[in-house]
XYZ file of N, CA, C and O in Angstrom:
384
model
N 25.108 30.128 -1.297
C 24.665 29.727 -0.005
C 25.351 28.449 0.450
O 26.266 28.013 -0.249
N 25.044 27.901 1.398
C 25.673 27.179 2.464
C 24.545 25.429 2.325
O 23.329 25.542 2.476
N 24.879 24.656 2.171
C 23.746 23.530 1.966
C 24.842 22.332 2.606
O 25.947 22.034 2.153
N 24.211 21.824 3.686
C 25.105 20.701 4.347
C 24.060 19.248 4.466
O 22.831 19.227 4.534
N 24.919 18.213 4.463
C 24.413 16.854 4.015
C 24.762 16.417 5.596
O 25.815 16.661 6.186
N 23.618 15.718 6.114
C 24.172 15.240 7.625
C 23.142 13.984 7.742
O 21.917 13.927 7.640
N 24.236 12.907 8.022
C 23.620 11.248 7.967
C 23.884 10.553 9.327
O 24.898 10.085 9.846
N 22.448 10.674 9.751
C 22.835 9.434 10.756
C 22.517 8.310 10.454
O 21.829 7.874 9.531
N 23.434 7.492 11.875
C 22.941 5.887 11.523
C 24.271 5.213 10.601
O 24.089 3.998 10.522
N 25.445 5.604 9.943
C 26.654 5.146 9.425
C 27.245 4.205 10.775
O 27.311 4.576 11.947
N 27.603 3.014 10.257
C 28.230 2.358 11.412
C 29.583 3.210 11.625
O 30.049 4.164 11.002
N 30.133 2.321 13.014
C 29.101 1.654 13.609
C 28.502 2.634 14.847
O 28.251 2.302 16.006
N 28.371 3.854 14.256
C 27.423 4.815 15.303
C 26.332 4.543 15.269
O 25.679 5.525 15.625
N 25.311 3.179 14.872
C 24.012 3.089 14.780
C 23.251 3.261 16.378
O 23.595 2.675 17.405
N 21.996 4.363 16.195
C 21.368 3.650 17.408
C 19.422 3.313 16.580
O 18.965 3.472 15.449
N 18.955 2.915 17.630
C 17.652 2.733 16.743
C 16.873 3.669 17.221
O 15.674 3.484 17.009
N 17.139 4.539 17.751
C 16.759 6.079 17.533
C 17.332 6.948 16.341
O 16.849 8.043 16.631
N 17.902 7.103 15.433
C 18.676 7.553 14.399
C 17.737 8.692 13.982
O 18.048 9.882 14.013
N 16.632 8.233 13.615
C 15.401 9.152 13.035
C 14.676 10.131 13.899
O 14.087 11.072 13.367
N 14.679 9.982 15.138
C 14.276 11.339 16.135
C 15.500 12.091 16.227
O 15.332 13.291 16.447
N 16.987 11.592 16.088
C 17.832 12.289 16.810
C 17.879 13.211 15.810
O 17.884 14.411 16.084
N 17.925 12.683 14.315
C 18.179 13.757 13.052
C 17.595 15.058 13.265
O 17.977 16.205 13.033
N 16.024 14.286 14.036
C 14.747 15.536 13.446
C 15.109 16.835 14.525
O 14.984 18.037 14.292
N 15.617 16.150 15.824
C 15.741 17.149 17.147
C 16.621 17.689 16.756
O 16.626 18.887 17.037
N 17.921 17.119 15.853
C 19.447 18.157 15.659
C 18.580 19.229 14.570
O 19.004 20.346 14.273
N 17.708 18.831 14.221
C 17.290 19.624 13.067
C 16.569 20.870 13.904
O 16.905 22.010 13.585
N 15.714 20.713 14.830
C 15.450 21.591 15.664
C 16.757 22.807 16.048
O 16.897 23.943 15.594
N 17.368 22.259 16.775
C 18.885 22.560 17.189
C 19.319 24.121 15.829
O 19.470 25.333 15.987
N 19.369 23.289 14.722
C 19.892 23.994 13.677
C 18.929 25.075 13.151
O 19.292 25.927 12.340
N 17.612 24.994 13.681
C 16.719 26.104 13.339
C 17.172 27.328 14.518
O 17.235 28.552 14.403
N 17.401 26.580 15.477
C 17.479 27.823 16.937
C 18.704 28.362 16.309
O 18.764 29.589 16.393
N 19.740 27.777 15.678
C 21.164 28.089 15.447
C 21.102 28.767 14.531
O 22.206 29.286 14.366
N 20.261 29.142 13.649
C 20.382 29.852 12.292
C 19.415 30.956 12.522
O 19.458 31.908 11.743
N 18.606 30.955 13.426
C 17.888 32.127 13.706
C 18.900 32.855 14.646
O 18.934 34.059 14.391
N 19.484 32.591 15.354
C 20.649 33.358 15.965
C 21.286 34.208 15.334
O 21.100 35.422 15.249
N 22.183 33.449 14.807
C 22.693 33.979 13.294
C 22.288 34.857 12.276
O 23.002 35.629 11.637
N 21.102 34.674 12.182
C 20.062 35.606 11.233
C 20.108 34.814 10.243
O 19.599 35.393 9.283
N 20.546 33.505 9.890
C 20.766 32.836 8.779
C 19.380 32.052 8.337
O 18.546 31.770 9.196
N 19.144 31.649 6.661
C 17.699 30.844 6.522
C 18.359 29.791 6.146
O 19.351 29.557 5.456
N 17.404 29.056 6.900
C 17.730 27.764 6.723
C 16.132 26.962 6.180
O 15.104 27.638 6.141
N 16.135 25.771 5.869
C 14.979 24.772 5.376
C 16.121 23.512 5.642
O 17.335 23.349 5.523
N 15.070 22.833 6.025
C 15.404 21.100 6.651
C 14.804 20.015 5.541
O 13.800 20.420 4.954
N 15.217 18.868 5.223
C 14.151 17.836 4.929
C 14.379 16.435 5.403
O 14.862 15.796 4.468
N 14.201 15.552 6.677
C 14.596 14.530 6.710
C 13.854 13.832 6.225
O 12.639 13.991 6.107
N 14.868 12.481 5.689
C 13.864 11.419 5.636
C 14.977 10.055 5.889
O 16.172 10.091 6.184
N 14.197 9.034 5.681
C 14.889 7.292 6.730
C 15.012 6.755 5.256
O 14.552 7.345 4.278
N 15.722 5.506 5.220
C 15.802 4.812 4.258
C 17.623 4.090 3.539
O 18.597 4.821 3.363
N 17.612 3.100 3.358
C 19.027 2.684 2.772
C 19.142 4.038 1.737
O 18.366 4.806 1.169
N 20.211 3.886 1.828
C 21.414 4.822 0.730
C 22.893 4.097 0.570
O 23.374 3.277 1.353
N 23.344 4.481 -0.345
C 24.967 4.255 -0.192
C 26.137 5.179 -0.073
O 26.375 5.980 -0.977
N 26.768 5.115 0.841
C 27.527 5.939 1.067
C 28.736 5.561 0.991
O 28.838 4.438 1.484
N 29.796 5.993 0.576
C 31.311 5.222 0.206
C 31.830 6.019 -0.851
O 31.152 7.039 -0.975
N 32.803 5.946 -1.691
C 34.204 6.250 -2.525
C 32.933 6.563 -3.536
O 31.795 6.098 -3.476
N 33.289 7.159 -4.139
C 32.673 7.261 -5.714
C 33.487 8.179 -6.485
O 33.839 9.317 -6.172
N 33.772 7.425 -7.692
C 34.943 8.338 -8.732
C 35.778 7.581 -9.166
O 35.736 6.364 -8.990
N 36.982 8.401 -10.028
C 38.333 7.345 -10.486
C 39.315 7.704 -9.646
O 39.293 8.100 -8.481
N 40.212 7.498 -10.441
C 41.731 7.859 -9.651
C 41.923 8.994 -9.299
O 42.155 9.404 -8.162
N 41.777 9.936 -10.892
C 41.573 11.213 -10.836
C 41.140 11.947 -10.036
O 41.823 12.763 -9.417
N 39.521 11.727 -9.868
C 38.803 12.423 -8.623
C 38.343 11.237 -8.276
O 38.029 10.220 -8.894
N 38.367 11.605 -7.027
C 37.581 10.639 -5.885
C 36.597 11.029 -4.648
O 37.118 11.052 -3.533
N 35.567 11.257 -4.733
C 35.042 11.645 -3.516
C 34.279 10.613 -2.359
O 34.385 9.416 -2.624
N 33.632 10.912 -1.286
C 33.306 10.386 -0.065
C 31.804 10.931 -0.447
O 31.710 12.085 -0.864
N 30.799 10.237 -0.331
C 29.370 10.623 -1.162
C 28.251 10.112 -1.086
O 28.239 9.365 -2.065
N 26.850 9.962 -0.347
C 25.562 9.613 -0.067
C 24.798 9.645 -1.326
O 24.287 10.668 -1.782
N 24.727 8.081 -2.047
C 23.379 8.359 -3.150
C 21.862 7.453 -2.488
O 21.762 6.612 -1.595
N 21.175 7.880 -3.097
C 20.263 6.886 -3.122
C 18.991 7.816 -3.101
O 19.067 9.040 -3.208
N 17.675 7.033 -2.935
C 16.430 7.836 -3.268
C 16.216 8.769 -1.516
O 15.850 9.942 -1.442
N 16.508 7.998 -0.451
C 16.277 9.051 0.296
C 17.164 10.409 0.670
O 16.651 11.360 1.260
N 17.916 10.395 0.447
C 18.642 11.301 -0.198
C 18.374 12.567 -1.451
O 18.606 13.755 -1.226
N 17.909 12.107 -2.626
C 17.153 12.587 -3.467
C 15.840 13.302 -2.979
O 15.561 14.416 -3.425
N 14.945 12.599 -1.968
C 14.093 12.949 -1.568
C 14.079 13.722 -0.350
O 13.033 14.225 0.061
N 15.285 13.856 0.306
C 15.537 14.523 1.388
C 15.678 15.880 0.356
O 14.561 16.384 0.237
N 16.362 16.370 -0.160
C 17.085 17.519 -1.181
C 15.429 18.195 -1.434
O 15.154 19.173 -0.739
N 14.732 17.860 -2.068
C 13.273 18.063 -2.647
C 12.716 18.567 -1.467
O 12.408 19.756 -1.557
N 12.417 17.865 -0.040
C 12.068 18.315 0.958
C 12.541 19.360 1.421
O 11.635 20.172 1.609
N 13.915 19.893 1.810
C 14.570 21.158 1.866
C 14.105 21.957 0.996
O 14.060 23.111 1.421
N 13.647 21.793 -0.310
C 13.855 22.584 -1.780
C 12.131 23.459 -1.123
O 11.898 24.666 -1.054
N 11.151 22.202 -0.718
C 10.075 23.083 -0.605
C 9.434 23.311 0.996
O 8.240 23.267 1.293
N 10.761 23.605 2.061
C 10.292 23.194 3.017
C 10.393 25.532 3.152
O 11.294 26.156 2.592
N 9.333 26.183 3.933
C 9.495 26.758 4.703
C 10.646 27.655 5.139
O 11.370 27.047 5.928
N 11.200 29.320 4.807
C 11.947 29.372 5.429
C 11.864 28.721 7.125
O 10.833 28.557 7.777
N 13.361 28.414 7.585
C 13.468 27.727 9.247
C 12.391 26.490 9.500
O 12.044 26.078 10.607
N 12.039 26.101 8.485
C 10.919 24.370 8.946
C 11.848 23.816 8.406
O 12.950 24.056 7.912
N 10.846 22.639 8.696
C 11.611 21.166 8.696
C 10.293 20.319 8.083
O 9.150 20.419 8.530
N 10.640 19.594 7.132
C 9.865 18.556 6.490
C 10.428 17.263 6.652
O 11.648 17.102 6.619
N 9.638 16.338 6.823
C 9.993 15.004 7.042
C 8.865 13.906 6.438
O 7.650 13.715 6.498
N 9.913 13.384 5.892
C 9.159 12.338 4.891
C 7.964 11.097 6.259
O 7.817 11.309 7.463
N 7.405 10.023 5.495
C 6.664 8.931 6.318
C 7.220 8.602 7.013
O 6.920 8.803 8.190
N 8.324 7.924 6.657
C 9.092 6.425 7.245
C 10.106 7.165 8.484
O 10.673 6.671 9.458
N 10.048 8.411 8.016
C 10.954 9.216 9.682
C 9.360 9.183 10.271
O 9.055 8.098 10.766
N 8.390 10.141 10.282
C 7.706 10.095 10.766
C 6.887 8.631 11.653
O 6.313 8.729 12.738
N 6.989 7.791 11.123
C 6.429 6.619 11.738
C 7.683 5.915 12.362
O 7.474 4.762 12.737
N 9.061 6.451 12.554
C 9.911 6.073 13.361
C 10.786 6.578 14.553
O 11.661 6.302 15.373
N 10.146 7.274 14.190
C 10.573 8.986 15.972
C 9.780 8.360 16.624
O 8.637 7.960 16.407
N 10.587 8.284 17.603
C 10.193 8.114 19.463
C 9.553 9.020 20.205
O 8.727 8.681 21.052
N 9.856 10.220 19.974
C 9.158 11.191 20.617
C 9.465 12.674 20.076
O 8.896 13.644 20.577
């Protein structure tokens, strides 16, 4: 299957909406995968991470760690075919 990582809020595209816009693209991607006939499950959540180089010379990749991240993955894992789960700290930071 198909599993995509999508971060807002990386400078300097910050806005301080970051956390509604995720949840609405997340909307977006439910209408888009029911089109499709495709299943999808969502999980946002807010929080520092690090994102940057990770690896040696050898391999090198471009890569998001951190706990919300971890906890975003878990949320997808038990969200609903086509829902969307969202942790607190999104929830108490959406605008509308």
């Amino acid at each position: 299957g198909m599993l995509f990582l999508l971060v807002f809020g990386l400078p300097p595209l910050v806005h301080t909406d970051d956390p509604t816009r995720a949840v609405l693209s997340c909307f977006e991607m439910v209408k888009t995968f029911e089109r499709f006939k495709l299943i999808g499950r969502f999980g946002v959540t807010t929080g520092r991470s690090y994102c940057g180089v990770c690896g040696s010379a050898q391999r090198m990749e471009y890569t998001v760690l951190g706990d919300p991240v971890n906890l975003s993955a878990r949320l997808m894992a038990n969200a609903p075919q086509g829902g969307i789960l969202i942790d607190e700290a999104t929830t108490r930071l959406c605008t509308r």
